[in-house]
PDB file of C-alpha atoms and ligand atoms in Angstrom:
ATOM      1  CA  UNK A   1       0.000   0.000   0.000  1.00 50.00           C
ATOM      2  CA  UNK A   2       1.725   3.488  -1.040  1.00 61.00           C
ATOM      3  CA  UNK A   3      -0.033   6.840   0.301  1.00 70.00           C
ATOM      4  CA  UNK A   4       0.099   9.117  -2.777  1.00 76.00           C
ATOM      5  CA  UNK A   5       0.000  13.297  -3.391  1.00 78.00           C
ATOM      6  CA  UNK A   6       0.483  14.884  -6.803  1.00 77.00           C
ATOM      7  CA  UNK A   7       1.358  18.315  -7.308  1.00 76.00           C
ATOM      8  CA  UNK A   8       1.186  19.820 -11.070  1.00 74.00           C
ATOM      9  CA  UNK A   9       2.720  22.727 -12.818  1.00 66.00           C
ATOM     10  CA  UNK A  10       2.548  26.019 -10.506  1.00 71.00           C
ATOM     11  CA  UNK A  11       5.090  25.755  -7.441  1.00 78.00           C
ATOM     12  CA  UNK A  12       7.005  22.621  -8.252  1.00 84.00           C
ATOM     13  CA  UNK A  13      10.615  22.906  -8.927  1.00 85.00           C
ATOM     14  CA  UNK A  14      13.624  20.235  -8.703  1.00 86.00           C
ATOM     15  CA  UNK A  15      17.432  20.729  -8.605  1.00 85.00           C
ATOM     16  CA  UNK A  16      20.752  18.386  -8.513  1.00 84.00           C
ATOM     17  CA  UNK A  17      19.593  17.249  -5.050  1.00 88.00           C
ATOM     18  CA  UNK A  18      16.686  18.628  -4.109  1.00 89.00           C
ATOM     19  CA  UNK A  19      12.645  19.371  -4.929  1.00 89.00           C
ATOM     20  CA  UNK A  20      10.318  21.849  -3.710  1.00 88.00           C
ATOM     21  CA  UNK A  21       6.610  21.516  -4.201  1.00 85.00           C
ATOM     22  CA  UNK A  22       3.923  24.342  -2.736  1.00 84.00           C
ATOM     23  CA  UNK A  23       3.189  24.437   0.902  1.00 83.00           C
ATOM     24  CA  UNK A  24       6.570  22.838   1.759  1.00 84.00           C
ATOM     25  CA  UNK A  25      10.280  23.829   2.296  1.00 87.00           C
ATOM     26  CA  UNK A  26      12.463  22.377  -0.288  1.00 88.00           C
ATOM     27  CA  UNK A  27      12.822  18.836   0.334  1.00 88.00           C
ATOM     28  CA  UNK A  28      16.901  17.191  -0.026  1.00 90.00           C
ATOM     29  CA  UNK A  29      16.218  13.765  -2.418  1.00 89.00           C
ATOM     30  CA  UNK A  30      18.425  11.716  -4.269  1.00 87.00           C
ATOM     31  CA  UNK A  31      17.747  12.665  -8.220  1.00 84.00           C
ATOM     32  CA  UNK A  32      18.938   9.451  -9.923  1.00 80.00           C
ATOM     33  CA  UNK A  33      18.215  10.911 -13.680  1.00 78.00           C
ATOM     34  CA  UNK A  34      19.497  14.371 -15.115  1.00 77.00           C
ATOM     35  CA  UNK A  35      16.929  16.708 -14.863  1.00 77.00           C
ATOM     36  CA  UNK A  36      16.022  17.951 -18.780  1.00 78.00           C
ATOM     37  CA  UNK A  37      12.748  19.828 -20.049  1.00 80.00           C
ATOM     38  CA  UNK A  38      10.254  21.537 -18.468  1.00 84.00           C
ATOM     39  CA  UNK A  39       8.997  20.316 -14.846  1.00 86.00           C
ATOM     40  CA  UNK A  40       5.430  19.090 -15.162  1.00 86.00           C
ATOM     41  CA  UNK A  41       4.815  17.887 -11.720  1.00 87.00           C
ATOM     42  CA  UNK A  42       5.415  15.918  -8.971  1.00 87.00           C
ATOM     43  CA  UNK A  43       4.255  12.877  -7.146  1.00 87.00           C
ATOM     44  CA  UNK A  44       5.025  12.367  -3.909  1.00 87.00           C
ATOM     45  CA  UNK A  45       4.850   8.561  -2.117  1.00 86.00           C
ATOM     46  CA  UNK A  46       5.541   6.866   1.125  1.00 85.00           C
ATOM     47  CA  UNK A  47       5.410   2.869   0.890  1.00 82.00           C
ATOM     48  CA  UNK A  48       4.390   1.559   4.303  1.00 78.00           C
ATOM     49  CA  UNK A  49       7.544   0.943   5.287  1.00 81.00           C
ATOM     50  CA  UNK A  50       8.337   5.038   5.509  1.00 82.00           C
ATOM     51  CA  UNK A  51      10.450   5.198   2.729  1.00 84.00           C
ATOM     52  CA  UNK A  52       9.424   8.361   0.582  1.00 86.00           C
ATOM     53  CA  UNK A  53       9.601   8.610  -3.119  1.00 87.00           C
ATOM     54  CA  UNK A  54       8.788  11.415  -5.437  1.00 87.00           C
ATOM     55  CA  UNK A  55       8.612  10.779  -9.202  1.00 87.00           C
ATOM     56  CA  UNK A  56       9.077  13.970 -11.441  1.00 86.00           C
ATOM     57  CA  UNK A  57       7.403  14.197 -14.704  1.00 86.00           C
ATOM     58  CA  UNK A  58       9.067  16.317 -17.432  1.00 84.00           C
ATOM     59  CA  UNK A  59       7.787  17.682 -20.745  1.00 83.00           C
ATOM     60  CA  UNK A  60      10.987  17.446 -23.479  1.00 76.00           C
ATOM     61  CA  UNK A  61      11.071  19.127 -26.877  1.00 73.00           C
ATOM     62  CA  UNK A  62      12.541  15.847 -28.126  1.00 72.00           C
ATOM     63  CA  UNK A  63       9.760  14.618 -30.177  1.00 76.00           C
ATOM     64  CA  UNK A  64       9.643  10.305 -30.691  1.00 80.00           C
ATOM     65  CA  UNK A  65      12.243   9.348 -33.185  1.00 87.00           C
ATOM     66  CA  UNK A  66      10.200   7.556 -35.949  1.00 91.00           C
ATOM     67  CA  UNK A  67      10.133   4.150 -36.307  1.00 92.00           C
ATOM     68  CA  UNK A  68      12.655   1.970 -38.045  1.00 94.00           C
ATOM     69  CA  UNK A  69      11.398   1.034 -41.230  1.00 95.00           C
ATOM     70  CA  UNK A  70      14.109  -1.209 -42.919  1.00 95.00           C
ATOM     71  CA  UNK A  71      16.040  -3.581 -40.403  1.00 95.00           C
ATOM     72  CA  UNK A  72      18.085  -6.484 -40.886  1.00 96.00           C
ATOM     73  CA  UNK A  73      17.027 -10.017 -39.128  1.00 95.00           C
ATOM     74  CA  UNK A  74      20.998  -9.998 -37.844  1.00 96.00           C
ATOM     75  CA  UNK A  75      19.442  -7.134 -35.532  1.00 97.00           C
ATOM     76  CA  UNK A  76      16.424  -8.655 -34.681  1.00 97.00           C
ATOM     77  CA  UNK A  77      16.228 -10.872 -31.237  1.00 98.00           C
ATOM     78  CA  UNK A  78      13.368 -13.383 -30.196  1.00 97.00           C
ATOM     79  CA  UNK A  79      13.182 -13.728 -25.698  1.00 95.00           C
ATOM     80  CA  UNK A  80      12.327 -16.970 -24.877  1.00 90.00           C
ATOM     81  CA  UNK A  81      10.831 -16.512 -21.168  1.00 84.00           C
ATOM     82  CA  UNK A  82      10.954 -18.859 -18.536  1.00 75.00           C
ATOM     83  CA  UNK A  83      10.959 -19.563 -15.173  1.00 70.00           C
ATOM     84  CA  UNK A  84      14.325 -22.079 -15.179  1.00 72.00           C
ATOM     85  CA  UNK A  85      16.188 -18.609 -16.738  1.00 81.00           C
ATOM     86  CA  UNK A  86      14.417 -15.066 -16.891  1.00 83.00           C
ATOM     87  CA  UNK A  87      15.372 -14.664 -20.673  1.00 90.00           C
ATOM     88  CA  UNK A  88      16.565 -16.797 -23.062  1.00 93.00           C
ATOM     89  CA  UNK A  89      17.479 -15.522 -26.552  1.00 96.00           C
ATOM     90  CA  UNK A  90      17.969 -16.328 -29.963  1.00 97.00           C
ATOM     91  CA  UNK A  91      21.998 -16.251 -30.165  1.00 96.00           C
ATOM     92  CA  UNK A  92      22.057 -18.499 -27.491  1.00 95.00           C
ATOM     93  CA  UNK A  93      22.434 -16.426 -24.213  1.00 95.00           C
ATOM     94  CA  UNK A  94      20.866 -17.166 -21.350  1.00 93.00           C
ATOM     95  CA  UNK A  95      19.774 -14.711 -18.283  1.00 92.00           C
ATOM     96  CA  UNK A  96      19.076 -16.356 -14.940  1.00 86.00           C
ATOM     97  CA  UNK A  97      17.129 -14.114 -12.348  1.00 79.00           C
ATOM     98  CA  UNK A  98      20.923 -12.887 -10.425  1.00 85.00           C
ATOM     99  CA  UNK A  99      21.625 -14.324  -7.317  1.00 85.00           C
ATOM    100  CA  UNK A 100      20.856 -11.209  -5.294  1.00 87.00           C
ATOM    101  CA  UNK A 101      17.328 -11.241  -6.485  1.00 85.00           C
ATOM    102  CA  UNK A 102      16.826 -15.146  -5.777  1.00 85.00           C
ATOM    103  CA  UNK A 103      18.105 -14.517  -2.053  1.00 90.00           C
ATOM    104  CA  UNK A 104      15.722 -11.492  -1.542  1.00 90.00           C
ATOM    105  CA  UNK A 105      12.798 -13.808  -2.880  1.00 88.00           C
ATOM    106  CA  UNK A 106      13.755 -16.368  -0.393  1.00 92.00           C
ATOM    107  CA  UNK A 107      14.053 -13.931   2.998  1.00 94.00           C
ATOM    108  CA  UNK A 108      10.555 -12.923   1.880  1.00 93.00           C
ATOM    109  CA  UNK A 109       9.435 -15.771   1.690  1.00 93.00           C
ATOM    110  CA  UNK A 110      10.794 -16.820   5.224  1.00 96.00           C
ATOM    111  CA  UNK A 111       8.996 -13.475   6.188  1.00 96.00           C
ATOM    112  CA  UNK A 112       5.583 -14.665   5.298  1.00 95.00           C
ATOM    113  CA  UNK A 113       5.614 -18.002   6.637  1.00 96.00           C
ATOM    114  CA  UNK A 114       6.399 -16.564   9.673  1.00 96.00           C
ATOM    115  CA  UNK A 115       3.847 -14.130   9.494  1.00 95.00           C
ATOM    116  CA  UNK A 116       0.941 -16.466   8.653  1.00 95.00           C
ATOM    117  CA  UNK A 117       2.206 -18.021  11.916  1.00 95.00           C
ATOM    118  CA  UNK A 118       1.473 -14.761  14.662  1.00 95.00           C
ATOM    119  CA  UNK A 119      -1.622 -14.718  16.047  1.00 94.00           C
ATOM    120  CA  UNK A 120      -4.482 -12.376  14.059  1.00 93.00           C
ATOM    121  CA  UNK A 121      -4.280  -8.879  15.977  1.00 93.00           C
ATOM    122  CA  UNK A 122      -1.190  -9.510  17.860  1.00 95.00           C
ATOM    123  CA  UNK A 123       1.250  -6.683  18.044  1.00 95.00           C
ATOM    124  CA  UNK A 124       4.031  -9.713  17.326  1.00 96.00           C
ATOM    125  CA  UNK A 125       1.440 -10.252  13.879  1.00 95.00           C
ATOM    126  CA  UNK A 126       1.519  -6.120  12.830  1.00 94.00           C
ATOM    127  CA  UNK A 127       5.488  -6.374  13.241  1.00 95.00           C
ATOM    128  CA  UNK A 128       5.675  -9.224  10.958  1.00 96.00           C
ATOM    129  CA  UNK A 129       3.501  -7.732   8.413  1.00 94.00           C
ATOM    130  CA  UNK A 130       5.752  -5.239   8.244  1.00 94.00           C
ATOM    131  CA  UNK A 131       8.936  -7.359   7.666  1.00 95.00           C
ATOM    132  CA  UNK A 132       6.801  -8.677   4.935  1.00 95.00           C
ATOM    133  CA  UNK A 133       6.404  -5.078   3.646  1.00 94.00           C
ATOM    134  CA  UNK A 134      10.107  -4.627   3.676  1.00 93.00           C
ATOM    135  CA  UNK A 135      11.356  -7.991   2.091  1.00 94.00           C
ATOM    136  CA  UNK A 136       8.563  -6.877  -1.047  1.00 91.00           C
ATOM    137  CA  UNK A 137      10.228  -3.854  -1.308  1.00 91.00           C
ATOM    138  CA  UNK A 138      13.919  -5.021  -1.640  1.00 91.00           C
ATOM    139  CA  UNK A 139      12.831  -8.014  -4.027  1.00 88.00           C
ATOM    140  CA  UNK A 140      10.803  -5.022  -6.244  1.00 86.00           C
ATOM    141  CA  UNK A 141      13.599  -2.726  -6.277  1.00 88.00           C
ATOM    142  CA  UNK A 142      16.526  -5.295  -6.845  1.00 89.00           C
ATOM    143  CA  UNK A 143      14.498  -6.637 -10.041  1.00 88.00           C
ATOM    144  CA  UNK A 144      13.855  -3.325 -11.120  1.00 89.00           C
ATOM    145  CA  UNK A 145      17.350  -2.606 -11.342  1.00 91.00           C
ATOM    146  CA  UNK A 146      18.118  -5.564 -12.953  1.00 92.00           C
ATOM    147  CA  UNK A 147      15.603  -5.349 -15.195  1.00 93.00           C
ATOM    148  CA  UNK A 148      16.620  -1.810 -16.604  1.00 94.00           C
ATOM    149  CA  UNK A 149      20.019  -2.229 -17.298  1.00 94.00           C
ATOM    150  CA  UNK A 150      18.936  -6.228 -18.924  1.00 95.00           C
ATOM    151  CA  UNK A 151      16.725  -3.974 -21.030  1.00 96.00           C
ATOM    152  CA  UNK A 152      18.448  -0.969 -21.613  1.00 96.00           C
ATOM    153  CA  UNK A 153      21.345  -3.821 -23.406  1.00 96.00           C
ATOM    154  CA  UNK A 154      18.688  -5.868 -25.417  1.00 97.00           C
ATOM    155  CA  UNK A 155      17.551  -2.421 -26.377  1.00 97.00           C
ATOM    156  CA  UNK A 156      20.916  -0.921 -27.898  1.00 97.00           C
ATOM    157  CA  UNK A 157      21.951  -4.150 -29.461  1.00 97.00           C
ATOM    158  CA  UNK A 158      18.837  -4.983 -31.594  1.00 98.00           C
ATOM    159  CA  UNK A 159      16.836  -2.876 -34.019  1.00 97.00           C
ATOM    160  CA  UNK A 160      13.509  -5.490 -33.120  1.00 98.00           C
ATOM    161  CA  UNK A 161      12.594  -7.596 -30.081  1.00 98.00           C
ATOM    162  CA  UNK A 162      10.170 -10.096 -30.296  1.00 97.00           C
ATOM    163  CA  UNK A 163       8.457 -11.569 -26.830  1.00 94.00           C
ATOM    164  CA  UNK A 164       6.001 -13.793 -26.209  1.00 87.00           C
ATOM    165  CA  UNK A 165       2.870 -12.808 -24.780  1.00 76.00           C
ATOM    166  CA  UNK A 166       2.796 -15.416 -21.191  1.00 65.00           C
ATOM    167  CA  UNK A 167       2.345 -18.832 -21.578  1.00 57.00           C
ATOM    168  CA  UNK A 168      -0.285 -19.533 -18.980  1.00 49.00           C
ATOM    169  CA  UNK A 169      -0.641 -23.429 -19.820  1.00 48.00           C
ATOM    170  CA  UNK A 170       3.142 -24.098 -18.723  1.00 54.00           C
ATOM    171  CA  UNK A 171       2.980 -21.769 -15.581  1.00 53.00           C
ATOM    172  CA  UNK A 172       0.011 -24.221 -14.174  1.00 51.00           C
ATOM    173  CA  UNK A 173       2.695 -27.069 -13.620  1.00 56.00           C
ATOM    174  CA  UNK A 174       4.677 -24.251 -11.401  1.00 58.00           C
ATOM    175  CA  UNK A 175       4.136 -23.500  -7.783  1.00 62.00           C
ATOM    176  CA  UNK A 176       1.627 -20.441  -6.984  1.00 61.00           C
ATOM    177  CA  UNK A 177       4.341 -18.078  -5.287  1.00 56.00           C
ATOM    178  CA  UNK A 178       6.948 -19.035  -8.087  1.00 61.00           C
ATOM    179  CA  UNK A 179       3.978 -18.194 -10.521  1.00 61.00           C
ATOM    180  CA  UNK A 180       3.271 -15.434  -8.927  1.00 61.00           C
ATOM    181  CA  UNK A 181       6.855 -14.247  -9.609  1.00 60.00           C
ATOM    182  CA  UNK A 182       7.593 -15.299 -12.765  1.00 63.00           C
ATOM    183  CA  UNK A 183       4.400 -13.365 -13.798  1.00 62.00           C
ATOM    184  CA  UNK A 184       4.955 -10.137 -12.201  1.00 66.00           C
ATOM    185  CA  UNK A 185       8.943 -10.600 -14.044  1.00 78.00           C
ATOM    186  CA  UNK A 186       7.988 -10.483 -16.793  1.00 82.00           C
ATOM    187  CA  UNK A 187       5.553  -8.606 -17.385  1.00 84.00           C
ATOM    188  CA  UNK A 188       7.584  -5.654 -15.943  1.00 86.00           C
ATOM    189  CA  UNK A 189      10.381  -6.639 -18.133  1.00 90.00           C
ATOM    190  CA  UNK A 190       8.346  -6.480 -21.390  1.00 92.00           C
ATOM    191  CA  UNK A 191       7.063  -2.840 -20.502  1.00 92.00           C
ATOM    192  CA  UNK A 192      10.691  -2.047 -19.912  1.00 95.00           C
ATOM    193  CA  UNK A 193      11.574  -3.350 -23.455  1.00 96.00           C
ATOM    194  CA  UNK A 194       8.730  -1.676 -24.629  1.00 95.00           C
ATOM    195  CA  UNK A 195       9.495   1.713 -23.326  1.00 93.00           C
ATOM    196  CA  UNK A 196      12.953   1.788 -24.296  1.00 95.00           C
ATOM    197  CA  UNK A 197      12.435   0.577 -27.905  1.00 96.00           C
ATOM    198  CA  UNK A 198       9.790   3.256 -28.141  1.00 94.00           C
ATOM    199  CA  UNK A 199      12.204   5.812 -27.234  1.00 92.00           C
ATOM    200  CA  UNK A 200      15.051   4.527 -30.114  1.00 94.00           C
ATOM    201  CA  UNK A 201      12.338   4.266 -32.539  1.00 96.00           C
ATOM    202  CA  UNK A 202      12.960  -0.075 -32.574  1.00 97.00           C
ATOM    203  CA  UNK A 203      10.122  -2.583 -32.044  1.00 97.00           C
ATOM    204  CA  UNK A 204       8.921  -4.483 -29.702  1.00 97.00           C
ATOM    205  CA  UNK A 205       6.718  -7.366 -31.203  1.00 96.00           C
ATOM    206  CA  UNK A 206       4.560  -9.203 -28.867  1.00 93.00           C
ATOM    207  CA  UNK A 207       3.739 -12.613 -30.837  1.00 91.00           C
ATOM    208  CA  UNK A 208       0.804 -14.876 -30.039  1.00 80.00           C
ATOM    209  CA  UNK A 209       0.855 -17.190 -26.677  1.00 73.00           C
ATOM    210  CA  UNK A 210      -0.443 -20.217 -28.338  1.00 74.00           C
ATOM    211  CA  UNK A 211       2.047 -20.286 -30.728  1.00 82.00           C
ATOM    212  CA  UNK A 212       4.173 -23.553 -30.307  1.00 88.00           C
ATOM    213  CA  UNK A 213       7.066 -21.970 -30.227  1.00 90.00           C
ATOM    214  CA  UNK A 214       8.713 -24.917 -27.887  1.00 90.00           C
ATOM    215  CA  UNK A 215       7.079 -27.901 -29.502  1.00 93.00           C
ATOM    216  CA  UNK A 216       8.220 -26.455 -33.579  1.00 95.00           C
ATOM    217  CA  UNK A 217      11.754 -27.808 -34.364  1.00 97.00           C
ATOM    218  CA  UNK A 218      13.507 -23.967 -35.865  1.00 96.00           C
ATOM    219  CA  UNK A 219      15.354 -25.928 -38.325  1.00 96.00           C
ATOM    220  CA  UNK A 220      12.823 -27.352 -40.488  1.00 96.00           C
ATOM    221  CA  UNK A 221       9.526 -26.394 -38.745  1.00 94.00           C
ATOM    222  CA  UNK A 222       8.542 -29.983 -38.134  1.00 96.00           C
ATOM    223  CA  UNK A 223       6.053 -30.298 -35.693  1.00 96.00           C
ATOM    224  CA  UNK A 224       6.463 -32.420 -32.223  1.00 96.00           C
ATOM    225  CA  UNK A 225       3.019 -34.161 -31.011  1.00 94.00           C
ATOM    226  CA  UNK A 226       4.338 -32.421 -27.445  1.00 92.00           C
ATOM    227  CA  UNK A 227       6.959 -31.113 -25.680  1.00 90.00           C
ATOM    228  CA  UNK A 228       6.785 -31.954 -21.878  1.00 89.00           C
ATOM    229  CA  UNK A 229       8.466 -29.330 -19.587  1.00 82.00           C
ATOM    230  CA  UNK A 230      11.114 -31.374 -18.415  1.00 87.00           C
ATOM    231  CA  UNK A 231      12.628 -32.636 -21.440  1.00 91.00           C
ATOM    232  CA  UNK A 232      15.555 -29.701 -21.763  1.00 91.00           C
ATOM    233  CA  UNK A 233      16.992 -30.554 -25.196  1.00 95.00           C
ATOM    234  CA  UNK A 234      15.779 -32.994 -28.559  1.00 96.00           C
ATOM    235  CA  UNK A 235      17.010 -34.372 -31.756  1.00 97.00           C
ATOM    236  CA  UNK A 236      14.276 -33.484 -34.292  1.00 97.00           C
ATOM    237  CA  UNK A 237      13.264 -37.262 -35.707  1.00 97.00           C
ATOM    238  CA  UNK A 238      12.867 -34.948 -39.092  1.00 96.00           C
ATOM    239  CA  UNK A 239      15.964 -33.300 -40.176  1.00 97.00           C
ATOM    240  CA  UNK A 240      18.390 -34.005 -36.918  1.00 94.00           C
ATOM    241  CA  UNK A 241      18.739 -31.012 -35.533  1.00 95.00           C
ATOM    242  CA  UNK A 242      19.576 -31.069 -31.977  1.00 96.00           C
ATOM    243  CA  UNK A 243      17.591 -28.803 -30.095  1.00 96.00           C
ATOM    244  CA  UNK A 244      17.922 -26.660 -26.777  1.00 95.00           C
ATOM    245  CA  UNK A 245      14.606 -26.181 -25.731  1.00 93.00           C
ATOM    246  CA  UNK A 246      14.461 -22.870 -25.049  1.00 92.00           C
ATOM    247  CA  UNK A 247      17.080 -21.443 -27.650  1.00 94.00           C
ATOM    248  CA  UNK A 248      14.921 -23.157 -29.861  1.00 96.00           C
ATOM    249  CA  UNK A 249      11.875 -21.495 -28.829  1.00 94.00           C
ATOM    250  CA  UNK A 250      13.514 -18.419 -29.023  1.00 95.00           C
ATOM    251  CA  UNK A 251      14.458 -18.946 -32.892  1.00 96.00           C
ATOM    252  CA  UNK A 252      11.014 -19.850 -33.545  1.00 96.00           C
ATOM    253  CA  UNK A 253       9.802 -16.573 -31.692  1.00 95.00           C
ATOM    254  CA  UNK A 254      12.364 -14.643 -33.345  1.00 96.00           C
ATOM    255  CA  UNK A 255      11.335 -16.378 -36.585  1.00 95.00           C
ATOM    256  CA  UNK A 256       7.531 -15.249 -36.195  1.00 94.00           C
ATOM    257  CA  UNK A 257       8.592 -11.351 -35.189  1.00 96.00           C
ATOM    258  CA  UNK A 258       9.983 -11.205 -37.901  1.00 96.00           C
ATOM    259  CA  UNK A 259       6.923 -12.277 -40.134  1.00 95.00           C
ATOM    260  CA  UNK A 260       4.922  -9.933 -38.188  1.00 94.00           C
ATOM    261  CA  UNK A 261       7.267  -6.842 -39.088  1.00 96.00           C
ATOM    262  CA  UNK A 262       7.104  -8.212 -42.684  1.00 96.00           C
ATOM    263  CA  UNK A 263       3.379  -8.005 -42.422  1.00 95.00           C
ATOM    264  CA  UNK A 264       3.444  -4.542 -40.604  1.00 93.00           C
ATOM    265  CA  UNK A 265       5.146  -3.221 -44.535  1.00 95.00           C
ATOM    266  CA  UNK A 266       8.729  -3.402 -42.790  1.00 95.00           C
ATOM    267  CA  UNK A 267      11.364  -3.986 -45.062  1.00 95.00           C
ATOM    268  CA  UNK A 268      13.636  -7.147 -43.463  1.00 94.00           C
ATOM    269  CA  UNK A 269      16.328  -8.032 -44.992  1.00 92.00           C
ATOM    270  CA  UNK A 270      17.580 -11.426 -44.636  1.00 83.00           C
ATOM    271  CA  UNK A 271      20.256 -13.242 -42.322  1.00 61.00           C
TER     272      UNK A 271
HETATM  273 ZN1   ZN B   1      13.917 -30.265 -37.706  1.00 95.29          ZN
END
């Protein structure tokens, strides 16, 4: 739960380390972008855990580059997303959640057994809540680190990245709290991509979840009958490629972007 206040246009005003919004002395913060354009407003927040935020919206003259019309499939990337690795893509690199992340996850985890253990309306219960509170906080913020520099890279290297839009069927075999995360992951990832594409005038192309992008062999686009989650690589019983499962998906993702930009009147030229 974050307590919110927004304050627009008349009265706001931010420097190199400090904001000022009507009704209130100028306030010291931490300004972790250079300030550019013309101060719109600001939002101030408090999470429940007293920490206080203030985002800072800015108008710039920079107007949207436009998009990329002519790219070259060398450029192009197809994310492969999965709960085993965070991204997998289609030259064959693979992105586990970092180990910082996967230890936050795990104190909060700790945290909330412990508080479905207190007793309902115990001041021992309200303290745990609040360790809860605090563990959410460091796992949100340590992803969201990761997550913009992992797309600020995937960003600058590639003119086109295609996604897949979640694959609900495969997340049922998954516990509910790993779910939970995965979910949450990715999504946020995927607006990051989004964003930051949008910015450089590159695309982001979301391709259809029931695509069988794990069961089609990339190679010759023969067709397995299925593709259970644990099996991790295959020979294709067609033309012999030998598959990793999830590079593989990711060729066949990056395979059916690129049809998409095709059919969007992109020019793509091969590779
Ligand atoms: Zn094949």
């Amino acid at each position: 739960m974050i307590r919110q206040s927004s304050y627009h246009c008349v009265g706001v005003k931010a420097g190199d380390s400090w904001i000022k919004v009507p009704k209130l002395k100028a306030i010291k913060a931490r300004i972790h972008r250079p300030i550019a354009g013309k101060l719109k407003s600001i939002t101030l927040s408090r999470t429940v855990t007293g920490k206080h935020y203030a985002s800072l919206l800015f108008e710039t003259e920079q107007a949207e580059p436009a998009p990329l019309m002519d790219i070259e499939a060398a450029n192009v990337v197809g994310l492969d997303m999965g709960l085993s690795h965070l991204a997998i893509d289609s030259n064959g690199t693979k992105t586990a959640n970092p180990r910082f992340i996967k230890q936050a996850q795990k104190n909060l985890k700790r945290k909330q057994q412990s508080l479905s253990r207190k007793t309902k309306g115990s001041a021992k219960r309200a303290k745990a809540r609040l360790l809860v509170a605090k563990a959410h906080e460091r796992v949100a913020n340590a992803r969201n680190d990761f997550q913009h520099k992992l797309s600020r890279q995937i960003v600058d290297d590639n003119q086109a990245v295609i996604v897949e839009t979640l694959k609900v069927k495969n997340m049922m075999q998954n516990g509910k709290l790993a779910r939970h995360i995965g979910d949450a992951s990715w999504h946020a990832l995927i607006t990051k991509l989004a964003y930051k594409a949008k910015e450089q005038g590159k695309h982001l192309v979301k391709i259809d979840q029931w695509f069988p992008s794990s069961k089609t062999c990339h190679a010759c686009q023969h067709k397995m009958a299925s593709m259970p989650l644990n099996v991790r690589s295959w020979d294709c019983p067609h033309c012999a490629s030998s598959n990793d499962r999830d590079i593989n998906a990711a060729l066949n993702i990056k395979c059916q972007g690129l049809i998409q930009l095709k059919a969007e009147g992109l020019s793509v030229s091969a590779h």
